[in-house]
CSV table of C-alpha atoms in Angstrom, one decimal:
chain,number,residue,atom,x,y,z
A,1,MET,CA,0.0,0.0,0.0
A,2,SER,CA,1.4,3.4,-1.0
A,3,ALA,CA,1.6,5.8,1.9
A,4,GLY,CA,0.8,8.7,-0.4
A,5,ALA,CA,-2.3,7.0,-2.0
A,6,VAL,CA,-4.6,6.9,1.0
A,7,PRO,CA,-5.1,8.9,4.2
A,8,ALA,CA,-3.0,7.8,7.1
A,9,ALA,CA,-6.0,8.2,9.5
A,10,LEU,CA,-9.7,8.3,9.5
A,11,SER,CA,-11.6,11.7,9.7
A,12,ARG,CA,-13.1,12.9,13.1
A,13,ARG,CA,-16.7,13.6,12.2
A,14,LEU,CA,-18.8,12.1,15.0
A,15,GLY,CA,-20.0,14.4,17.8
A,16,LEU,CA,-21.6,13.3,21.1
A,17,ARG,CA,-25.1,13.0,19.7
A,18,ASP,CA,-24.0,10.7,16.8
A,19,ALA,CA,-21.8,8.7,19.1
A,20,VAL,CA,-24.7,8.1,21.5
A,21,VAL,CA,-27.1,7.2,18.7
A,22,ILE,CA,-24.6,4.6,17.3
A,23,GLY,CA,-24.3,3.1,20.8
A,24,LEU,CA,-28.1,3.0,21.2
A,25,ALA,CA,-28.6,1.5,17.7
A,26,SER,CA,-26.0,-1.2,18.6
A,27,MET,CA,-27.9,-2.3,21.7
A,28,ILE,CA,-31.6,-1.8,21.0
A,29,GLY,CA,-32.8,-4.8,19.0
A,30,ALA,CA,-31.4,-7.9,20.5
A,31,GLY,CA,-32.4,-7.2,24.0
A,32,ALA,CA,-35.9,-5.9,23.4
A,33,PHE,CA,-36.9,-8.3,20.7
A,34,VAL,CA,-35.0,-11.5,21.4
A,35,SER,CA,-33.0,-11.7,24.7
A,36,LEU,CA,-35.6,-10.4,27.1
A,37,GLY,CA,-38.0,-13.2,26.4
A,38,ALA,CA,-35.3,-15.9,26.4
A,39,ALA,CA,-34.0,-14.6,29.8
A,40,GLN,CA,-37.4,-14.9,31.3
A,41,ASP,CA,-37.8,-18.4,29.9
A,42,LEU,CA,-34.6,-19.3,31.8
A,43,ALA,CA,-35.0,-17.3,35.0
A,44,GLY,CA,-38.8,-16.7,35.2
A,45,SER,CA,-39.7,-13.9,37.5
A,46,LEU,CA,-36.0,-13.3,38.2
A,47,ALA,CA,-35.5,-12.0,34.7
A,48,PRO,CA,-35.4,-8.4,35.9
A,49,ALA,CA,-32.6,-9.4,38.3
A,50,ALA,CA,-30.8,-11.0,35.4
A,51,VAL,CA,-31.1,-7.7,33.5
A,52,LEU,CA,-29.6,-5.9,36.5
A,53,VAL,CA,-26.7,-8.4,36.7
A,54,ALA,CA,-25.9,-8.0,33.0
A,55,ALA,CA,-26.2,-4.2,33.3
A,56,VAL,CA,-23.7,-4.1,36.2
A,57,VAL,CA,-21.2,-6.2,34.3
A,58,ALA,CA,-21.7,-4.0,31.2
A,59,LEU,CA,-21.3,-0.8,33.3
A,60,CYS,CA,-18.0,-2.0,34.8
A,61,ASN,CA,-16.8,-3.0,31.3
A,62,ALA,CA,-18.0,0.4,30.0
A,63,THR,CA,-15.9,2.3,32.5
A,64,SER,CA,-12.9,0.3,31.4
A,65,THR,CA,-13.6,1.0,27.8
A,66,ALA,CA,-14.3,4.6,28.3
A,67,GLN,CA,-11.1,5.1,30.3
A,68,LEU,CA,-9.0,3.3,27.7
A,69,ALA,CA,-10.7,5.1,24.7
A,70,ALA,CA,-10.0,8.4,26.3
A,71,GLN,CA,-6.2,7.7,26.4
A,72,HIS,CA,-6.0,5.7,23.2
A,73,PRO,CA,-8.6,7.2,20.8
A,74,ALA,CA,-7.7,5.0,17.8
A,75,ALA,CA,-9.7,2.5,15.7
A,76,GLY,CA,-9.8,-1.0,16.9
A,77,GLY,CA,-11.2,-0.7,20.5
A,78,THR,CA,-9.7,-3.3,22.9
A,79,TYR,CA,-7.5,-4.8,20.2
A,80,HIS,CA,-5.6,-1.5,20.2
A,81,TYR,CA,-5.8,-1.0,24.0
A,82,GLY,CA,-4.6,-4.6,24.6
A,83,ARG,CA,-1.6,-4.0,22.4
A,84,GLU,CA,-0.8,-0.7,24.1
A,85,ARG,CA,-1.3,-1.8,27.7
A,86,LEU,CA,-0.6,-5.5,27.8
A,87,GLY,CA,1.3,-6.5,24.7
A,88,PRO,CA,0.6,-7.7,21.1
A,89,TRP,CA,-0.6,-11.2,22.0
A,90,TRP,CA,-3.3,-9.8,24.4
A,91,GLY,CA,-4.3,-7.3,21.8
A,92,PHE,CA,-4.6,-10.0,19.2
A,93,LEU,CA,-6.7,-12.2,21.6
A,94,ALA,CA,-9.1,-9.3,22.1
A,95,GLY,CA,-9.4,-8.4,18.5
A,96,TRP,CA,-9.9,-12.0,17.4
A,97,CYS,CA,-12.6,-12.6,20.0
A,98,PHE,CA,-14.3,-9.4,18.9
A,99,VAL,CA,-14.4,-10.4,15.3
A,100,ILE,CA,-15.8,-13.9,16.3
A,101,GLY,CA,-18.4,-12.5,18.6
A,102,LYS,CA,-19.6,-9.6,16.5
A,103,THR,CA,-19.8,-11.6,13.3
A,104,ALA,CA,-22.1,-14.0,15.1
A,105,SER,CA,-24.1,-10.9,16.4
A,106,CYS,CA,-24.5,-9.7,12.8
A,107,ALA,CA,-25.8,-13.0,11.7
A,108,ALA,CA,-28.3,-13.1,14.5
A,109,MET,CA,-29.6,-9.7,13.8
A,110,ALA,CA,-30.0,-10.4,10.1
A,111,LEU,CA,-31.8,-13.6,10.7
A,112,VAL,CA,-34.2,-11.9,13.2
A,113,VAL,CA,-35.1,-9.2,10.6
A,114,ALA,CA,-35.8,-11.9,8.0
A,115,ALA,CA,-37.8,-14.0,10.4
A,116,TYR,CA,-40.2,-11.1,11.0
A,117,LEU,CA,-40.6,-10.3,7.3
A,118,VAL,CA,-40.8,-13.5,5.3
A,119,PRO,CA,-41.6,-17.3,5.8
A,120,GLU,CA,-38.8,-19.7,6.7
A,121,PRO,CA,-37.7,-20.8,3.2
A,122,LEU,CA,-36.9,-17.2,2.2
A,123,GLN,CA,-35.3,-16.1,5.5
A,124,ARG,CA,-31.7,-16.8,4.8
A,125,PRO,CA,-31.6,-15.2,1.3
A,126,VAL,CA,-33.4,-12.1,2.7
A,127,ALA,CA,-31.0,-11.9,5.6
A,128,ALA,CA,-28.0,-12.1,3.3
A,129,LEU,CA,-29.5,-9.4,1.1
A,130,LEU,CA,-30.0,-7.1,4.1
A,131,VAL,CA,-26.4,-7.6,5.1
A,132,VAL,CA,-25.3,-6.6,1.6
A,133,VAL,CA,-27.4,-3.4,1.6
A,134,LEU,CA,-26.3,-2.2,5.1
A,135,THR,CA,-22.7,-3.0,4.3
A,136,ALA,CA,-23.1,-0.8,1.2
A,137,VAL,CA,-24.4,2.1,3.4
A,138,ASN,CA,-21.3,1.8,5.6
A,139,LEU,CA,-19.0,1.9,2.5
A,140,VAL,CA,-20.0,5.5,1.7
A,141,GLY,CA,-19.2,7.1,5.0
A,142,ILE,CA,-19.6,7.0,8.7
A,143,THR,CA,-21.8,10.1,8.9
A,144,ARG,CA,-24.3,8.2,6.6
A,145,THR,CA,-24.2,5.3,9.0
A,146,ALA,CA,-25.0,7.7,11.9
A,147,VAL,CA,-27.9,9.3,10.0
A,148,LEU,CA,-29.5,5.9,9.2
A,149,ALA,CA,-28.9,4.6,12.7
A,150,ARG,CA,-30.7,7.7,14.1
A,151,VAL,CA,-33.8,6.9,12.0
A,152,LEU,CA,-33.8,3.2,12.8
A,153,VAL,CA,-33.3,3.7,16.6
A,154,THR,CA,-36.1,6.3,16.7
A,155,VAL,CA,-38.5,3.9,15.0
A,156,ALA,CA,-37.5,1.1,17.4
A,157,LEU,CA,-37.8,3.2,20.5
A,158,ALA,CA,-41.3,4.5,19.4
A,159,ALA,CA,-42.4,0.9,18.8
A,160,LEU,CA,-41.1,-0.3,22.2
A,161,VAL,CA,-42.7,2.6,24.2
A,162,LEU,CA,-46.1,2.1,22.4
A,163,THR,CA,-46.0,-1.7,22.9
A,164,GLY,CA,-45.0,-1.3,26.6
A,165,VAL,CA,-47.9,1.1,27.2
A,166,ARG,CA,-50.3,-1.3,25.5
A,167,LEU,CA,-49.1,-4.2,27.6
A,168,LEU,CA,-49.4,-2.2,30.8
A,169,ALA,CA,-52.9,-1.3,29.8
A,170,GLY,CA,-53.7,-5.0,29.3
A,171,VAL,CA,-52.3,-5.8,32.7
A,172,VAL,CA,-54.3,-3.1,34.4
A,173,ALA,CA,-57.5,-4.2,32.6
A,174,GLY,CA,-56.9,-7.8,33.8
A,175,GLY,CA,-56.0,-9.3,30.5
A,176,PRO,CA,-55.2,-13.0,30.3
A,177,THR,CA,-51.9,-14.0,31.8
A,178,GLY,CA,-50.2,-17.2,32.7
A,179,GLY,CA,-48.6,-16.1,35.9
A,180,ALA,CA,-45.1,-14.5,36.1
A,181,GLY,CA,-42.3,-17.0,35.6
A,182,ASP,CA,-44.5,-20.1,34.8
A,183,GLY,CA,-42.1,-21.1,32.1
A,184,ALA,CA,-38.9,-20.5,33.9
A,185,GLY,CA,-36.0,-22.6,32.7
A,186,ALA,CA,-38.1,-24.9,30.4
A,187,GLY,CA,-38.7,-25.3,26.7
A,188,LEU,CA,-36.6,-22.4,25.6
A,189,TRP,CA,-37.7,-21.1,22.2
A,190,GLU,CA,-40.8,-23.4,22.1
A,191,VAL,CA,-43.5,-20.6,22.0
A,192,PRO,CA,-44.8,-20.3,18.5
A,193,GLY,CA,-43.6,-17.2,16.8
A,194,PRO,CA,-41.6,-15.9,13.8
A,195,LEU,CA,-38.7,-18.2,14.7
A,196,ALA,CA,-40.8,-21.2,15.6
A,197,GLY,CA,-39.3,-24.6,14.7
A,198,GLN,CA,-35.7,-23.5,15.6
A,199,ALA,CA,-35.8,-25.0,19.1
A,200,VAL,CA,-32.3,-26.3,20.0
A,201,GLY,CA,-32.3,-26.9,23.7
A,202,LEU,CA,-29.0,-25.1,23.8
A,203,TRP,CA,-28.6,-25.1,27.5
A,204,ASP,CA,-29.3,-28.9,27.9
A,205,GLY,CA,-26.4,-30.8,29.4
A,206,GLY,CA,-24.6,-27.7,30.5
A,207,LEU,CA,-25.1,-25.6,33.6
A,208,ALA,CA,-28.8,-26.0,33.0
A,209,ALA,CA,-28.5,-29.6,34.0
A,210,VAL,CA,-26.8,-28.7,37.2
A,211,ALA,CA,-29.4,-26.0,37.9
A,212,GLY,CA,-32.1,-28.6,37.3
A,213,ALA,CA,-30.5,-31.0,39.7
A,214,GLY,CA,-30.7,-28.3,42.3
A,215,GLU,CA,-34.2,-27.0,41.3
A,216,GLY,CA,-35.8,-25.2,44.2
A,217,GLY,CA,-32.6,-24.6,45.9
A,218,ALA,CA,-30.2,-21.7,46.0
A,219,LEU,CA,-27.7,-23.3,43.5
A,220,GLY,CA,-30.4,-23.8,40.9
A,221,ILE,CA,-31.6,-20.2,41.3
A,222,VAL,CA,-28.1,-18.7,41.1
A,223,LEU,CA,-27.3,-20.8,38.0
A,224,ALA,CA,-30.5,-19.9,36.2
A,225,LEU,CA,-29.9,-16.3,37.0
A,226,ALA,CA,-26.3,-16.5,35.7
A,227,GLN,CA,-27.5,-18.1,32.4
A,228,ALA,CA,-30.2,-15.5,31.9
A,229,ALA,CA,-27.6,-12.7,32.6
A,230,ALA,CA,-25.2,-14.3,30.1
A,231,LEU,CA,-27.9,-14.2,27.5
A,232,MET,CA,-28.9,-10.6,28.4
A,233,PHE,CA,-25.2,-9.5,28.1
A,234,PHE,CA,-25.6,-10.0,24.4
A,235,ALA,CA,-28.2,-7.2,24.5
A,236,PHE,CA,-25.9,-4.8,26.2
A,237,ALA,CA,-22.8,-5.5,24.2
A,238,GLY,CA,-23.2,-2.6,21.8
A,239,TYR,CA,-22.6,0.1,24.4
A,240,ALA,CA,-18.9,0.4,23.5
A,241,ARG,CA,-19.4,0.4,19.8
A,242,VAL,CA,-18.3,4.1,19.6
A,243,ALA,CA,-15.0,3.1,21.2
A,244,THR,CA,-14.2,1.0,18.0
A,245,LEU,CA,-14.8,4.2,16.1
A,246,GLY,CA,-12.5,6.2,18.3
A,247,GLU,CA,-10.5,7.6,15.4
A,248,GLU,CA,-13.6,9.2,14.0
A,249,VAL,CA,-14.9,10.9,17.2
A,250,VAL,CA,-14.5,14.6,17.8
A,251,ALA,CA,-12.8,15.4,21.1
A,252,PRO,CA,-12.5,11.7,22.0
A,253,ARG,CA,-11.3,12.1,25.6
A,254,ARG,CA,-14.5,13.9,26.5
A,255,THR,CA,-16.9,12.5,24.0
A,256,ILE,CA,-16.3,8.8,24.1
A,257,PRO,CA,-16.8,8.3,28.0
A,258,ARG,CA,-19.9,10.4,28.0
A,259,ALA,CA,-21.4,8.7,24.9
A,260,ILE,CA,-20.8,5.2,26.3
A,261,LEU,CA,-22.2,5.9,29.7
A,262,LEU,CA,-25.3,7.8,28.4
A,263,ALA,CA,-26.2,5.1,25.9
A,264,LEU,CA,-25.7,2.3,28.5
A,265,ALA,CA,-27.8,4.2,31.1
A,266,ALA,CA,-30.7,4.8,28.7
A,267,VAL,CA,-30.8,1.3,27.4
A,268,GLY,CA,-30.4,-0.3,30.8
A,269,ALA,CA,-33.4,1.6,32.2
A,270,LEU,CA,-35.4,0.6,29.1
A,271,TYR,CA,-34.6,-3.1,29.4
A,272,LEU,CA,-35.4,-3.2,33.1
A,273,VAL,CA,-38.8,-1.6,32.6
A,274,LEU,CA,-39.6,-3.9,29.6
A,275,SER,CA,-38.5,-7.0,31.6
A,276,VAL,CA,-40.8,-6.1,34.5
A,277,ILE,CA,-43.6,-5.6,32.0
A,278,LEU,CA,-43.1,-9.1,30.6
A,279,VAL,CA,-43.0,-10.6,34.1
A,280,LEU,CA,-46.3,-8.8,34.9
A,281,VAL,CA,-47.9,-10.1,31.8
A,282,GLY,CA,-46.6,-13.7,32.2
A,283,PRO,CA,-46.6,-16.4,29.5
A,284,ALA,CA,-50.1,-17.2,28.1
A,285,PRO,CA,-52.0,-20.1,29.8
A,286,GLY,CA,-50.7,-23.5,28.6
A,287,GLU,CA,-47.5,-22.1,27.2
A,288,GLN,CA,-44.0,-22.8,28.6
A,289,GLY,CA,-42.3,-19.6,27.8
A,290,TRP,CA,-42.1,-16.5,25.5
A,291,GLY,CA,-40.0,-17.8,22.7
A,292,PRO,CA,-37.9,-15.7,20.3
A,293,ALA,CA,-40.5,-12.9,19.8
A,294,PRO,CA,-41.5,-12.1,23.4
A,295,PHE,CA,-43.5,-8.9,22.7
A,296,ARG,CA,-45.4,-10.4,19.9
A,297,ALA,CA,-46.4,-13.3,22.2
A,298,ALA,CA,-47.1,-10.9,25.1
A,299,LEU,CA,-49.5,-8.9,22.9
A,300,ASP,CA,-51.3,-12.1,22.1
A,301,ALA,CA,-51.4,-12.8,25.8
A,302,VAL,CA,-53.3,-9.6,26.6
A,303,GLY,CA,-55.6,-10.0,23.6
A,304,ALA,CA,-53.9,-7.3,21.5
A,305,GLY,CA,-53.4,-8.1,17.8
A,306,GLY,CA,-53.8,-6.5,14.4
A,307,VAL,CA,-52.2,-3.1,14.4
A,308,TRP,CA,-50.1,-3.9,17.5
A,309,VAL,CA,-48.5,-6.9,15.8
A,310,VAL,CA,-47.6,-4.5,12.9
A,311,VAL,CA,-46.1,-2.0,15.3
A,312,VAL,CA,-43.9,-4.5,17.1
A,313,THR,CA,-42.8,-6.1,13.9
A,314,ILE,CA,-41.8,-2.7,12.4
A,315,GLY,CA,-39.9,-1.9,15.7
A,316,ALA,CA,-38.1,-5.3,15.6
A,317,VAL,CA,-37.0,-4.9,12.0
A,318,ALA,CA,-35.8,-1.3,12.6
A,319,ALA,CA,-34.0,-2.2,15.8
A,320,ALA,CA,-32.2,-5.3,14.4
A,321,SER,CA,-31.3,-3.4,11.2
A,322,GLY,CA,-29.9,-0.5,13.2
A,323,ALA,CA,-27.8,-2.9,15.4
A,324,LEU,CA,-26.6,-4.7,12.3
A,325,LEU,CA,-25.6,-1.4,10.6
A,326,ALA,CA,-23.5,-0.4,13.6
A,327,LEU,CA,-22.1,-3.8,14.2
A,328,VAL,CA,-20.6,-4.1,10.7
A,329,ALA,CA,-19.0,-0.8,11.2
A,330,GLY,CA,-17.5,-1.8,14.5
A,331,ILE,CA,-16.1,-5.1,13.1
A,332,SER,CA,-14.5,-3.3,10.1
A,333,ARG,CA,-12.7,-0.9,12.4
A,334,THR,CA,-11.2,-3.7,14.4
A,335,VAL,CA,-10.2,-5.5,11.2
A,336,LEU,CA,-8.6,-2.3,10.0
A,337,ALA,CA,-6.6,-2.0,13.2
A,338,MET,CA,-5.5,-5.6,13.1
A,339,ALA,CA,-4.5,-5.3,9.4
A,340,ARG,CA,-2.4,-2.2,10.2
A,341,GLU,CA,-0.4,-4.2,12.6
A,342,ARG,CA,-0.2,-7.1,10.2
A,343,ASP,CA,-2.2,-9.4,12.5
A,344,LEU,CA,-4.6,-9.8,9.5
A,345,PRO,CA,-3.7,-9.4,5.8
A,346,PRO,CA,-2.3,-5.9,5.3
A,347,VAL,CA,-4.5,-5.4,2.2
A,348,LEU,CA,-7.4,-4.8,4.6
A,349,ALA,CA,-5.7,-1.7,6.0
A,350,HIS,CA,-6.7,0.4,3.0
A,351,VAL,CA,-8.8,3.5,3.8
A,352,SER,CA,-10.9,5.0,1.0
A,353,GLU,CA,-9.7,8.5,0.1
A,354,ARG,CA,-13.1,9.6,-1.0
A,355,TYR,CA,-15.2,8.4,1.9
A,356,SER,CA,-12.6,8.0,4.6
A,357,VAL,CA,-13.8,4.6,5.6
A,358,PRO,CA,-12.0,1.2,5.6
A,359,GLN,CA,-13.9,-0.1,2.6
A,360,ARG,CA,-11.9,-3.4,2.1
A,361,ALA,CA,-12.3,-4.2,5.8
A,362,GLU,CA,-16.1,-3.4,5.5
A,363,ALA,CA,-16.4,-5.6,2.5
A,364,ALA,CA,-14.6,-8.5,4.2
A,365,ALA,CA,-16.8,-8.2,7.3
A,366,GLY,CA,-19.9,-8.1,5.1
A,367,ILE,CA,-18.8,-11.2,3.3
A,368,ALA,CA,-18.1,-13.1,6.5
A,369,VAL,CA,-21.5,-12.3,7.9
A,370,VAL,CA,-23.3,-13.4,4.7
A,371,LEU,CA,-21.5,-16.7,4.9
A,372,LEU,CA,-22.5,-17.2,8.5
A,373,VAL,CA,-26.1,-16.2,7.7
A,374,LEU,CA,-26.2,-18.9,5.0
A,375,LEU,CA,-24.5,-21.6,7.2
A,376,ALA,CA,-25.5,-21.0,10.8
A,377,SER,CA,-28.0,-23.3,12.4
A,378,ASP,CA,-30.2,-20.8,14.2
A,379,VAL,CA,-30.4,-17.4,16.1
A,380,LEU,CA,-29.9,-18.7,19.7
A,381,VAL,CA,-26.7,-20.5,18.7
A,382,ALA,CA,-25.4,-17.2,17.2
A,383,ILE,CA,-26.3,-15.3,20.3
A,384,ALA,CA,-24.5,-17.7,22.6
A,385,ALA,CA,-21.4,-17.5,20.3
A,386,SER,CA,-21.5,-13.8,20.4
A,387,SER,CA,-21.6,-13.6,24.2
A,388,PHE,CA,-18.6,-15.9,24.4
A,389,GLY,CA,-16.4,-13.8,22.1
A,390,VAL,CA,-17.6,-10.4,23.5
A,391,LEU,CA,-17.2,-11.4,27.1
A,392,LEU,CA,-13.6,-12.5,26.6
A,393,TYR,CA,-13.0,-9.3,24.6
A,394,TYR,CA,-14.1,-7.2,27.6
A,395,ALA,CA,-12.1,-9.3,30.0
A,396,VAL,CA,-9.0,-8.2,28.2
A,397,ALA,CA,-10.4,-4.6,28.3
A,398,ASN,CA,-10.7,-4.8,32.1
A,399,LEU,CA,-7.1,-6.1,32.4
A,400,ALA,CA,-5.8,-3.3,30.2
A,401,ALA,CA,-7.7,-0.7,32.2
A,402,LEU,CA,-6.1,-1.9,35.5
A,403,THR,CA,-2.7,-0.8,34.2
A,404,GLN,CA,-3.7,2.8,33.7
A,405,THR,CA,-2.5,5.5,36.1
A,406,GLY,CA,-2.4,9.2,36.8
A,407,GLN,CA,-4.7,11.5,34.8
A,408,TRP,CA,-6.0,8.5,32.8
A,409,ARG,CA,-7.5,6.7,35.8
A,410,LEU,CA,-11.1,8.0,35.4
A,411,PHE,CA,-12.8,5.3,37.5
A,412,PRO,CA,-11.9,3.2,40.6
A,413,LYS,CA,-10.0,-0.1,40.0
A,414,GLY,CA,-12.6,-2.0,41.9
A,415,MET,CA,-15.0,-1.5,38.9
A,416,GLN,CA,-12.5,-3.1,36.6
A,417,TRP,CA,-11.9,-6.1,38.9
A,418,LEU,CA,-15.7,-6.5,39.2
A,419,GLY,CA,-16.0,-6.4,35.5
A,420,LEU,CA,-13.3,-8.9,34.9
A,421,ALA,CA,-14.9,-11.3,37.5
A,422,GLY,CA,-18.3,-10.8,35.9
A,423,CYS,CA,-17.0,-11.6,32.4
A,424,VAL,CA,-15.4,-14.8,33.5
A,425,LEU,CA,-18.5,-16.0,35.5
A,426,LEU,CA,-20.9,-15.2,32.6
A,427,VAL,CA,-18.7,-17.1,30.1
A,428,ALA,CA,-18.7,-20.1,32.5
A,429,ALA,CA,-22.5,-19.9,32.5
A,430,LEU,CA,-22.8,-20.4,28.7
A,431,PRO,CA,-23.6,-23.8,27.2
A,432,GLY,CA,-20.7,-26.3,27.3
A,433,ARG,CA,-20.8,-26.8,23.5
A,434,THR,CA,-20.5,-23.0,22.9
A,435,ILE,CA,-17.5,-22.8,25.3
A,436,VAL,CA,-15.7,-25.7,23.5
A,437,ALA,CA,-16.4,-24.3,20.1
A,438,GLY,CA,-15.3,-20.8,21.1
A,439,LEU,CA,-12.0,-22.1,22.6
A,440,VAL,CA,-11.3,-24.0,19.4
A,441,LEU,CA,-11.8,-20.8,17.4
A,442,VAL,CA,-9.6,-18.8,19.8
A,443,ALA,CA,-6.9,-21.5,19.5
A,444,VAL,CA,-7.1,-21.4,15.7
A,445,GLY,CA,-6.6,-17.6,15.7
A,446,LEU,CA,-3.6,-17.7,18.2
A,447,ALA,CA,-2.0,-20.5,16.0
A,448,TYR,CA,-2.5,-18.4,12.9
A,449,ARG,CA,-0.7,-15.5,14.5
A,450,GLY,CA,2.1,-17.8,15.7
A,451,LEU,CA,2.6,-19.1,12.2
A,452,VAL,CA,2.7,-15.6,10.7
A,453,LEU,CA,5.3,-14.5,13.3
A,454,ALA,CA,7.4,-17.6,12.6
A,455,ALA,CA,7.3,-16.9,8.8
A,456,ARG,CA,8.4,-13.3,9.4
A,457,ARG,CA,11.4,-14.5,11.4
A,458,ARG,CA,12.4,-16.8,8.7
């Protein structure tokens, strides 16, 4: 790559409002339209507590990310921070886990959108087409990404507020309910809905089996809560998306911490309220859980259909599309940073002179997501895989933040220690098969880097 052919750095064009919107768009979608219902299926009436646990871990991780981004405002997020604070191998581990986790997130979001729009035989082609379209938006500039994200998150928030109000009205009016938490821990994803038929029993044979053995006891309750929190963490994971765009944020030392904390606070409060509403409504009589479309099922439970189904479907599509848009942008910036350091092929380090975006990295991320959309088994598997990669990514972020001193120590070390412990515990709560598959992928990445370094020495 010729040094004079392309800009050496990305342009700083994102202010506080745009940064907050990108963070909101990255979070709102998975939590409201997928994870909240699944968390209640696992933890029953303890689902709001699971939301709080996930939010606390996310908050601790956010303080680490904000603190690191203020000192190191460059593209790549924790990949860059890990290299700077802990060393190249730690940075590579974080970057590789981010790419794994967020590619799975993108596939999940695309599949959710398609599932709400078209019947099953058409879902994968439509999901792949959506990825192509939103990747094309990202290719023509980060400000266009922020504009579209603002529109999508506005639509999603409006749909969620209207749906929440309608559900509360149904509860007050004494609409049909099944009792809060009747389906806790059983039949995950079995409620009929747009993703019906994709039940996989993902938690069977893992910690869920241990929880079942201690059903009714403290151990069973704690493990069910941990599993639900691990699933809910997927819904919070977009709070630091702006950190991966650190090279494009105006006044990063001030803007990035504020944007991360504002976005996280807003979404945390929203998720908690929505979770309480779902518990108040309770699964419909005779059903075992909410399934993959909790608000659609909840509207049915209170006797609201017709226009309300349309409203929640529009909200789900807008929210998941906004999350997908921001996720692809975040992956590409991490790929860009890794390619700059030659941890990935250097050809991916190219930045478009016209649009000031890493177009080759964007295209590579889009292709990877399309392939996963076409090959992945179902949405829940993608969510679990995403949580594995992202939790390890933030574990490295907490370790890196612990090394900061002086003017760059913006938050107490205790928050970073708590975040690190939370990440490790939530990873341990994931299904055994997800942990094994994730560790294999991590090992493959580390082996690749080792081979590249060996080849350079020769």
